[in-house]
Amino acid sequence: MAELETRELEYFVAVAEELHFGRAAACLAIAQPALSKAIRRLESRLGVKLLERSSRHVALTSAGEALLHHGRHALNAVSAAAEKARRAGDQQAHLRLVIKPGGDANLLSGILAAYAGRPDARQVDILFGGATDRADHVRDGRADVALLYAPFDDMTGLDHQTLTVEGRVAILRPDHRLASRSQVTLADLAQETLPRWKGVRWTGAPEAERGPEVTDAAEALQMIRLGRTIAILPRSLAQPMHPDLVYLPVNDAPNSELVLAWAQDDRRRLVASFVAAAVDAAGTT
Amino acid sequence: MAELETRELEYFVAVAEELHFGRAAACLAIAQPALSKAIRRLESRLGVKLLERSSRHVALTSAGEALLHHGRHALNAVSAAAEKARRAGDQQAHLRLVIKPGGDANLLSGILAAYAGRPDARQVDILFGGATDRADHVRDGRADVALLYAPFDDMTGLDHQTLTVEGRVAILRPDHRLASRSQVTLADLAQETLPRWKGVRWTGAPEAERGPEVTDAAEALQMIRLGRTIAILPRSLAQPMHPDLVYLPVNDAPNSELVLAWAQDDRRRLVASFVAAAVDAAGTT
DNA sequence: CTCATTCAATGCCTGAGGGGAATGAGTCAG
DNA sequence: CTGACTCATTCCCCTCAGGCATTGAATGAG
């Protein structure tokens, strides 16, 4: 009844992301006509038009947007199922933790030590994920747990435990008008240019095109030093402090949380044990 | 890399549920040899043995269990993606609400009235789902929202809003030793035979085989009248009260909640509006 | 206005592989 | 030992996904 093959979904997602049949086909390592036909098959099977194609541009219909969004989730779920099955039999499986380089608030060594002391400890593989895809690593089974930042990362489909709550600091150039203050408020910063963090749904704030788009703290710092933007970061992400920049606490900014996240339906002891160790270690710091 | 087709997953889930190739093949409307081959393909593709088959019995390996569990989720996600895409274009789409017959605590008419008064109200289709599968209706896109009972229904993958909190009542035969009490406690009932609700994960309680397996309140009432069990139900589910039975409040039982649930990643106005109307209507009752 | 460019759609062809029927082989009951 | 049951194997057919060559439409430059 559903009758929607994962390969077709992959094809569609590729086209929907590229909005270009030729490039998408190249990504998928198939020929363009095959892709065109596959998408048409998919459309006729669903009985819905997914793409609005003029002979010059390709655009998503609303049905296409829905399928892109939910299709990504579905593909994640399928990958996760395969990955979990592959690893399920392996009793010696390593625990895979995905973090952002420098994104551990100096808690990681303590967490690993606490975990290693547990009777059921396994080897821990540490993977590095970019700003946007650590959560996806967990969703599609490439990792078991992830260190994420609330409220920045999208936690849909994940459960989590908070490890630390921390304030945020504004990072300015020394010649900024606020640089001599000892602290600032959000109101002080209301008119400032803030970077747009790639892949972060910036809910609540005006959608206006503001600062430059950046993918991580290093890029943001670069842009700050160039005077193109300022940034408000969780305190731990502001480490190490750059000597040419000014760091000021933003006392009224909503706190950010460093959380340990895992797949919502993952009830393995492997994961529970690590979570317990991490909460322990974070709590006693 | 993943390379796991939904059809293969469906095949595997069918076999894993039936634990019998012949029956599973019949369910899938294909021949048995085709199914055997498909499962072997799947195993070799994943590089894991999923089923332990003697020539007389079929059993799941741990990898098989993992794939069954996560595969169900994945299939739900794929179905949901297809369904959402089909319906996305339709601006006149009805809102589909799935309930258990009698499981609305008399709130439904008020909710529907409140929703109908909204400017963006759509027609509401009411579907009936059994005890176990209302949540699945939402997960795989057959419905937009569901009335569920916490903490009984499995909310994995769903968001929800609580509509009412209600106590629970014990339902006894008039000749039961406690029938003359005006109320009871869980301690009073500790030794009683309670029914096993099909599809409900009875976390926390002893796994002992206790009462008869029942699927809904009607069956439970039948069993109570036969003296085979007693039941502790949310107050609203005990309606209508049967004249030949005794209903006693269980004051120290954890409250149950009637909740309105929807897919976690469903942010459509269609749903948000209905939820708002329902919370409104429930709050003012 | 014309020509070159860029893309998606079409038609035809091939080959991989999924599915069916018949058969084999292991297991258990009586 | 025999028959019933059940999963695996073999062989064959045939669909359908994908490649290639081409068409056709829209765009932009000169």
XYZ file of C-alpha atoms (C1' of nucleotides) in Angstrom:
630
model
C 0.000 0.000 0.000
C 2.733 2.446 0.830
C 4.973 1.037 -1.846
C 7.780 3.514 -1.576
C 11.262 2.097 -2.027
C 14.185 3.600 -0.204
C 16.151 3.910 -3.406
C 13.431 6.076 -4.900
C 13.404 8.166 -1.765
C 17.151 8.616 -1.948
C 16.827 9.690 -5.528
C 14.140 12.172 -4.701
C 16.002 13.613 -1.742
C 19.062 14.081 -3.920
C 17.080 15.959 -6.555
C 15.235 17.970 -3.939
C 18.500 19.033 -2.368
C 20.265 19.883 -5.599
C 17.193 21.142 -7.415
C 18.986 19.956 -10.535
C 18.588 16.572 -12.214
C 22.023 16.484 -13.750
C 23.963 17.233 -10.587
C 21.760 14.960 -8.520
C 22.312 12.145 -10.977
C 26.047 12.679 -10.763
C 25.888 12.514 -6.973
C 23.943 9.283 -7.187
C 26.289 7.884 -9.830
C 23.493 7.172 -12.282
C 22.565 8.789 -15.573
C 20.247 11.744 -15.763
C 17.468 10.117 -17.788
C 17.258 7.270 -15.310
C 16.776 9.801 -12.560
C 14.100 11.682 -14.468
C 12.232 8.472 -14.989
C 12.600 7.410 -11.379
C 11.146 10.675 -10.149
C 8.236 10.384 -12.556
C 7.613 6.857 -11.339
C 7.609 8.128 -7.799
C 5.188 10.912 -8.624
C 2.777 8.638 -10.384
C 2.981 6.120 -7.586
C 2.191 8.751 -4.981
C -0.299 10.426 -7.246
C 1.213 13.806 -6.443
C 3.438 16.209 -8.269
C 6.617 16.625 -6.274
C 8.652 18.960 -8.440
C 7.722 21.936 -10.536
C 10.070 21.735 -13.473
C 10.362 24.349 -16.082
C 12.955 23.486 -18.634
C 15.276 25.845 -16.845
C 14.558 25.498 -13.160
C 13.391 22.881 -10.725
C 11.363 23.787 -7.656
C 9.687 21.840 -4.907
C 5.926 21.722 -4.628
C 4.446 21.666 -1.137
C 4.086 17.917 -1.468
C 7.735 17.785 -2.420
C 8.741 19.755 0.620
C 6.780 17.411 2.821
C 8.389 14.395 1.206
C 11.838 15.910 1.501
C 11.378 16.579 5.173
C 9.768 13.310 6.133
C 11.783 11.368 3.620
C 14.995 12.408 5.295
C 13.643 11.116 8.558
C 12.562 7.904 6.926
C 15.961 7.363 5.358
C 17.576 8.025 8.697
C 15.308 5.464 10.265
C 16.118 2.877 7.624
C 19.849 3.455 7.962
C 19.535 3.279 11.708
C 17.657 -0.011 11.485
C 20.343 -1.509 9.282
C 23.153 -0.203 11.431
C 21.577 -1.325 14.675
C 20.988 -4.763 13.246
C 24.572 -5.052 12.094
C 25.865 -4.123 15.494
C 23.319 -5.901 17.635
C 25.057 -9.232 17.578
C 28.409 -7.805 18.438
C 28.822 -8.054 22.179
C 32.211 -6.384 22.061
C 30.796 -3.393 20.225
C 32.430 -0.097 20.954
C 30.344 2.796 22.106
C 30.448 5.537 19.531
C 30.288 9.108 20.793
C 30.105 11.994 18.369
C 31.220 15.428 19.482
C 32.132 18.747 17.987
C 35.856 19.391 18.341
C 36.232 21.508 21.439
C 32.573 21.099 22.237
C 32.914 19.123 25.416
C 33.285 21.926 27.970
C 36.319 20.035 29.294
C 34.006 17.400 30.677
C 34.918 14.630 28.325
C 37.998 13.288 30.020
C 36.138 13.089 33.296
C 33.206 11.365 31.641
C 35.428 8.846 29.927
C 37.244 8.126 33.170
C 33.971 7.620 35.018
C 32.685 5.354 32.286
C 35.874 3.359 32.122
C 35.480 2.583 35.792
C 32.160 0.867 35.242
C 32.034 -2.906 35.184
C 30.206 -2.937 31.851
C 32.419 -0.349 30.167
C 33.262 -0.823 26.513
C 35.815 0.883 24.401
C 34.645 4.331 23.332
C 35.132 5.505 19.780
C 35.055 9.253 19.449
C 33.751 10.608 16.163
C 33.818 14.215 15.116
C 30.758 15.744 13.560
C 30.147 19.163 12.163
C 27.786 21.673 13.637
C 24.707 20.318 11.982
C 25.056 16.604 11.689
C 25.986 15.238 15.063
C 22.326 14.667 15.787
C 21.972 12.924 12.450
C 24.834 10.619 13.343
C 22.716 9.393 16.218
C 19.501 9.321 14.240
C 20.874 7.123 11.493
C 22.887 4.881 13.745
C 26.374 6.045 12.883
C 26.847 6.905 16.547
C 25.243 5.856 19.802
C 25.416 9.107 21.715
C 26.242 12.726 20.977
C 27.181 15.829 22.886
C 24.790 18.548 21.756
C 23.947 22.051 22.778
C 20.414 22.985 23.748
C 18.598 24.966 22.576
C 20.617 25.065 19.359
C 20.588 21.519 18.111
C 17.428 19.915 16.846
C 16.553 17.159 19.288
C 13.670 15.667 17.352
C 13.716 11.937 17.820
C 16.345 12.056 20.523
C 16.266 11.762 24.280
C 18.821 13.625 26.322
C 20.223 14.350 29.743
C 21.627 17.718 30.669
C 25.255 17.668 31.722
C 25.916 21.322 32.422
C 24.074 24.622 32.261
C 26.190 27.563 31.379
C 25.832 31.226 30.694
C 26.810 32.887 27.471
C 29.447 35.383 26.599
C 29.528 38.019 23.921
C 32.689 38.129 21.842
C 33.727 41.504 20.499
C 36.633 43.232 18.865
C 38.550 45.445 21.280
C 37.482 48.518 19.320
C 33.802 47.702 19.625
C 31.686 50.340 21.331
C 30.839 47.908 24.146
C 34.282 46.426 24.546
C 35.121 48.376 27.698
C 32.040 47.178 29.563
C 32.451 44.444 32.120
C 29.211 42.789 31.070
C 26.410 43.378 28.625
C 22.727 42.603 28.222
C 20.757 41.365 25.272
C 19.286 44.827 24.968
C 22.773 46.261 24.511
C 23.299 43.834 21.659
C 19.900 44.170 20.044
C 21.170 46.179 17.113
C 24.327 44.177 16.562
C 25.036 42.042 13.574
C 24.964 38.406 14.592
C 26.160 35.531 12.443
C 23.727 33.089 10.956
C 24.689 29.636 12.147
C 24.378 27.198 9.340
C 21.932 24.423 10.074
C 20.633 25.969 13.268
C 16.989 26.807 13.297
C 17.059 30.232 14.850
C 13.535 30.151 16.184
C 12.020 33.257 17.548
C 14.450 35.763 16.188
C 13.729 37.918 13.172
C 14.484 36.107 9.951
C 16.206 39.158 8.539
C 19.399 38.544 6.718
C 21.890 39.668 9.225
C 25.441 38.587 9.587
C 27.605 36.278 7.553
C 26.779 32.592 7.483
C 29.224 30.539 9.533
C 29.423 26.864 10.324
C 31.459 26.802 13.521
C 33.041 28.871 16.225
C 36.360 29.137 14.401
C 34.687 30.727 11.416
C 32.698 32.994 13.692
C 35.848 34.161 15.461
C 37.422 34.904 12.124
C 34.452 37.051 11.179
C 34.513 38.814 14.519
C 38.182 39.686 14.103
C 37.289 41.122 10.732
C 34.654 43.264 12.377
C 31.886 41.740 10.308
C 29.884 40.399 13.211
C 29.864 39.694 16.903
C 28.793 36.459 18.522
C 27.083 35.243 21.658
C 28.382 31.809 22.547
C 28.017 29.389 25.425
C 30.888 30.027 27.759
C 32.612 26.725 27.142
C 32.497 27.134 23.380
C 34.337 30.414 23.722
C 37.414 28.498 24.825
C 40.220 28.936 24.128
C 40.002 32.683 24.517
C 41.587 34.612 21.732
C 43.983 37.315 22.969
C 42.804 39.879 20.420
C 39.151 39.650 21.354
C 37.034 40.739 24.302
C 34.761 38.301 26.115
C 31.894 39.706 28.146
C 29.243 37.776 30.055
C 25.702 38.301 28.806
C 23.842 37.956 32.027
C 20.311 37.946 30.756
C 20.825 35.602 27.825
C 18.985 32.314 28.180
C 21.363 29.697 29.449
C 22.625 27.068 27.115
C 22.922 23.445 28.093
C 25.447 20.869 27.140
C 23.434 17.697 26.806
C 24.171 14.077 26.107
C 21.688 12.772 23.552
C 20.777 9.326 22.257
C 18.125 7.825 20.016
C 14.751 7.939 21.632
C 14.064 4.259 21.194
C 17.523 3.123 22.169
C 17.222 1.391 25.498
C 20.460 -0.558 25.383
C 22.436 -0.922 28.563
C 25.461 0.150 26.548
C 23.929 3.590 26.212
C 22.239 3.797 29.602
C 25.474 2.999 31.350
C 27.385 5.680 29.520
C 24.684 8.227 30.191
C 24.707 7.396 33.869
C 28.488 7.716 33.998
C 28.375 11.025 32.173
C 25.709 12.524 34.403
C 27.674 11.342 37.400
C 30.895 12.824 36.169
C 29.292 16.099 35.153
C 27.446 16.398 38.438
C 30.544 16.010 40.577
C 32.629 18.532 38.716
C 26.167 1.805 2.061
C 22.823 1.357 3.757
C 21.233 -0.318 0.788
C 18.166 -1.643 2.509
C 14.979 -1.600 0.493
C 11.648 -1.133 2.176
C 10.249 -4.188 0.481
C 12.931 -6.336 2.024
C 12.234 -4.764 5.384
C 8.544 -5.519 5.029
C 9.362 -9.078 4.176
C 11.630 -9.440 7.154
C 9.152 -7.881 9.553
C 6.474 -10.248 8.319
C 8.678 -13.286 8.900
C 9.858 -11.984 12.248
C 6.294 -11.505 13.379
C 5.018 -14.847 12.149
C 8.220 -16.783 12.791
C 7.095 -18.932 9.899
C 8.092 -18.494 6.283
C 4.989 -20.077 4.817
C 2.488 -17.987 6.744
C 4.521 -14.825 6.260
C 4.662 -15.460 2.529
C 0.910 -15.909 2.475
C 0.445 -12.601 4.315
C 2.684 -10.888 1.814
C 0.954 -12.568 -1.117
C 4.168 -13.989 -2.522
C 5.478 -17.530 -2.688
C 7.544 -19.030 0.080
C 10.756 -19.576 -1.909
C 10.816 -15.963 -2.951
C 10.591 -14.978 0.682
C 13.385 -17.330 1.698
C 15.596 -15.869 -0.950
C 14.736 -12.322 0.011
C 15.633 -12.921 3.632
C 18.928 -14.522 2.647
C 19.661 -11.540 0.434
C 18.942 -9.260 3.331
C 21.186 -11.212 5.649
C 24.074 -11.266 3.247
C 23.640 -7.587 2.535
C 23.704 -6.720 6.210
C 26.373 -9.279 6.895
C 24.430 -10.548 9.889
C 22.311 -13.586 10.587
C 18.831 -12.403 11.403
C 16.970 -15.656 11.909
C 17.968 -18.923 13.491
C 16.214 -21.501 11.377
C 16.133 -25.158 12.075
C 14.118 -27.005 9.519
C 11.345 -27.038 12.035
C 11.419 -23.720 13.842
C 12.367 -20.130 13.195
C 13.725 -17.843 15.898
C 15.083 -14.329 15.965
C 18.732 -13.655 16.647
C 19.573 -10.545 18.640
C 20.359 -8.791 15.378
C 16.947 -9.888 14.141
C 15.259 -8.461 17.187
C 17.026 -5.171 16.665
C 16.028 -5.080 13.032
C 12.447 -5.981 13.859
C 12.198 -3.177 16.364
C 13.929 -0.488 14.365
C 12.598 -1.795 11.094
C 9.042 -1.224 12.273
C 9.921 2.352 13.057
C 11.595 2.760 9.708
C 8.583 1.391 7.860
C 6.344 3.702 9.821
C 8.553 6.608 8.846
C 8.469 5.646 5.178
C 4.700 5.249 5.192
C 4.360 8.537 6.982
C 6.563 10.267 4.432
C 4.465 8.921 1.575
C 1.213 9.778 3.289
C 2.306 13.263 4.250
C 3.462 13.926 0.723
C 0.166 12.731 -0.712
C -1.786 14.996 1.563
C 0.505 17.991 1.568
C -0.826 19.496 -1.603
C -4.415 19.163 -0.551
C -5.414 22.433 1.049
C -8.868 21.167 1.834
C -7.475 18.182 3.689
C -9.512 16.921 6.565
C -7.962 16.563 9.967
C -7.901 12.940 10.952
C -8.317 12.139 14.622
C -8.017 8.593 15.864
C -9.648 7.611 19.140
C -10.638 4.536 21.016
C -14.414 4.169 21.076
C -15.523 5.633 24.390
C -12.023 6.868 25.066
C -12.699 10.562 24.947
C -13.788 11.213 28.552
C -16.782 13.046 27.098
C -14.493 15.800 25.988
C -14.688 15.189 22.288
C -17.876 17.045 21.484
C -16.565 20.089 23.298
C -13.257 19.864 21.517
C -14.883 19.540 18.126
C -17.131 22.493 18.857
C -14.198 24.628 19.945
C -12.222 23.625 16.874
C -15.135 24.241 14.536
C -15.276 27.790 15.820
C -11.760 28.535 14.662
C -11.242 30.465 11.471
C -8.895 27.839 10.059
C -11.027 24.843 11.021
C -11.196 21.927 8.634
C -13.516 19.017 8.552
C -12.541 16.420 11.116
C -12.537 12.736 10.236
C -12.776 10.491 13.244
C -11.096 7.135 12.950
C -11.335 4.335 15.444
C -8.237 2.506 16.479
C -7.743 -0.435 18.771
C -5.923 -0.293 22.045
C -2.499 -0.706 20.605
C -2.408 0.972 17.267
C -3.739 4.475 17.658
C -0.224 5.717 18.185
C 0.872 3.845 15.076
C -1.854 5.555 13.087
C -0.151 8.815 13.882
C 3.352 7.485 13.383
C 2.685 6.189 9.894
C 0.558 9.088 8.786
C -2.831 7.434 8.721
C -3.996 10.032 11.226
C -2.875 13.481 12.256
C -3.689 13.373 15.950
C -4.749 10.763 18.483
C -6.314 10.656 21.904
C -4.048 8.500 24.039
C -3.757 7.574 27.673
C -0.544 8.231 29.563
C 1.244 6.391 30.960
C -0.215 3.424 29.056
C 0.383 4.249 25.446
C 3.854 4.296 24.008
C 4.591 7.899 23.066
C 7.897 7.305 21.328
C 8.164 9.668 18.408
C 5.096 11.647 19.412
C 4.569 14.980 21.094
C 1.528 15.489 23.255
C -0.493 17.880 25.355
C -2.364 16.754 28.415
C -6.093 17.350 28.280
C -7.231 15.940 31.595
C -5.736 14.245 34.610
C -7.968 11.763 36.298
C -7.865 9.284 39.105
C -8.484 5.623 38.706
C -11.191 3.329 39.900
C -11.105 -0.332 40.739
C -13.870 -2.399 39.225
C -15.031 -5.404 41.209
C -17.793 -7.943 41.347
C -20.301 -7.231 44.088
C -19.263 -10.429 45.869
C -15.614 -9.416 45.998
C -14.084 -9.167 49.470
C -13.488 -5.439 48.978
C -16.779 -4.621 47.326
C -18.294 -3.057 50.409
C -15.466 -0.586 50.897
C -16.006 2.993 49.805
C -12.486 3.245 48.473
C -9.387 1.106 48.212
C -5.622 1.493 47.999
C -3.087 -0.175 45.793
C -1.942 -2.135 48.826
C -5.441 -3.567 49.174
C -5.229 -4.759 45.605
C -1.667 -5.993 45.671
C -2.649 -9.649 45.654
C -5.434 -9.325 43.126
C -5.423 -10.795 39.681
C -5.125 -8.019 37.145
C -5.646 -8.422 33.430
C -2.748 -8.205 31.039
C -3.550 -5.473 28.528
C -2.510 -6.535 25.128
C 0.070 -4.268 23.578
C 0.648 -2.261 26.734
C 4.153 -2.394 28.107
C 3.444 -2.867 31.785
C 6.687 -1.387 32.977
C 7.645 -1.703 36.560
C 5.241 -4.406 37.589
C 6.240 -8.030 37.954
C 6.184 -9.842 34.668
C 4.408 -12.791 36.249
C 1.628 -14.301 34.230
C -1.330 -12.946 36.012
C -4.769 -12.402 34.684
C -6.332 -13.081 31.323
C -5.131 -11.147 28.322
C -7.654 -8.540 27.209
C -7.607 -5.965 24.456
C -10.109 -3.415 25.673
C -12.328 -2.340 28.505
C -15.314 -4.302 27.226
C -13.352 -7.517 27.359
C -12.018 -6.624 30.768
C -15.516 -5.991 32.093
C -16.586 -9.348 30.780
C -13.735 -11.019 32.613
C -14.543 -9.130 35.789
C -18.153 -10.246 35.659
C -16.885 -13.793 35.314
C -14.776 -13.279 38.416
C -11.560 -14.004 36.596
C -9.940 -10.670 37.277
C -10.446 -7.163 38.555
C -9.334 -4.011 36.827
C -8.044 -0.554 37.693
C -9.106 1.887 35.035
C -8.973 5.617 34.497
C -12.233 7.011 35.720
C -13.462 8.062 32.317
C -12.786 4.684 30.777
C -14.989 3.080 33.404
C -17.995 4.762 31.776
C -20.682 3.698 31.305
C -20.913 2.080 34.700
C -22.220 -1.416 34.633
C -25.046 -1.988 37.110
C -23.752 -5.386 38.199
C -20.298 -4.182 39.125
C -18.824 -2.087 41.917
C -16.651 0.931 41.176
C -14.303 2.161 43.905
C -11.818 5.019 43.704
C -8.189 3.982 44.134
C -6.856 7.050 45.816
C -3.187 6.290 45.781
C -2.958 4.994 42.236
C -0.877 7.169 39.955
C -3.131 9.422 37.955
C -3.705 8.733 34.337
C -3.780 11.423 31.734
C -5.831 11.773 28.612
C -3.478 13.333 26.119
C -3.718 14.576 22.581
C -0.727 13.333 20.621
C 0.742 14.131 17.225
C 3.866 13.264 15.286
C 6.884 14.910 16.776
C 8.012 16.518 13.555
C 4.563 17.624 12.488
C 4.471 21.383 12.750
C 1.512 22.016 10.488
C -0.938 24.698 11.446
C -3.666 22.158 10.822
C -2.451 20.212 13.833
C -1.367 23.111 16.011
C -4.763 24.710 15.641
C -6.605 21.577 16.660
C -4.325 21.053 19.628
C -4.888 24.606 20.773
C -8.641 24.210 20.451
C -8.560 20.936 22.354
C -6.461 22.276 25.212
C -8.783 25.253 25.390
C -11.887 23.139 25.439
C -10.485 20.712 27.978
C -9.258 23.491 30.218
C -12.606 25.212 30.430
C -14.599 22.114 31.254
C 16.818 37.057 -35.237
C 19.793 33.345 -34.812
C 22.786 30.345 -32.694
C 24.833 28.163 -28.741
C 23.915 26.484 -24.284
C 21.588 24.219 -20.712
C 18.368 20.880 -18.944
C 14.783 17.760 -18.672
C 12.019 14.255 -21.296
C 11.610 10.244 -24.674
C 12.587 5.894 -27.004
C 14.934 1.909 -27.430
C 17.706 -1.639 -25.646
C 19.961 -4.605 -22.297
C 20.754 -7.120 -18.089
C 20.189 -7.916 -13.313
C 17.375 -9.854 -10.229
C 12.890 -10.697 -8.122
C 9.198 -14.073 -8.221
C 6.835 -18.631 -9.367
C 6.492 -23.912 -9.695
C 8.512 -28.037 -8.638
C 11.688 -30.520 -5.858
C 14.835 -31.661 -2.143
C 16.071 -32.235 2.579
C 15.745 -32.185 7.518
C 12.581 -32.968 11.634
C 8.976 -34.667 14.398
C 4.720 -37.546 15.462
C 2.674 -41.850 15.644
C 9.118 -46.418 8.874
C 6.021 -43.348 6.977
C 3.731 -39.197 6.342
C 3.111 -34.446 7.436
C 5.351 -30.244 7.873
C 8.628 -26.692 6.817
C 12.560 -24.349 5.014
C 16.185 -24.435 1.184
C 17.443 -25.115 -3.702
C 17.074 -25.156 -8.590
C 15.538 -23.555 -12.866
C 13.003 -20.552 -15.658
C 10.491 -16.490 -16.842
C 9.791 -11.848 -17.142
C 9.470 -7.372 -15.346
C 11.615 -3.173 -14.767
C 15.507 -0.238 -13.586
C 19.217 1.967 -15.853
C 22.369 3.343 -19.891
C 22.790 5.643 -24.329
C 21.495 8.561 -27.947
C 18.436 11.967 -29.030
C 14.798 15.369 -28.918
C 12.699 19.437 -27.421
C 12.068 23.518 -24.807
C 13.710 27.626 -22.605
C 17.385 31.146 -22.041
C 20.862 34.388 -23.149
C 24.476 36.416 -26.115
C 25.829 38.715 -30.092
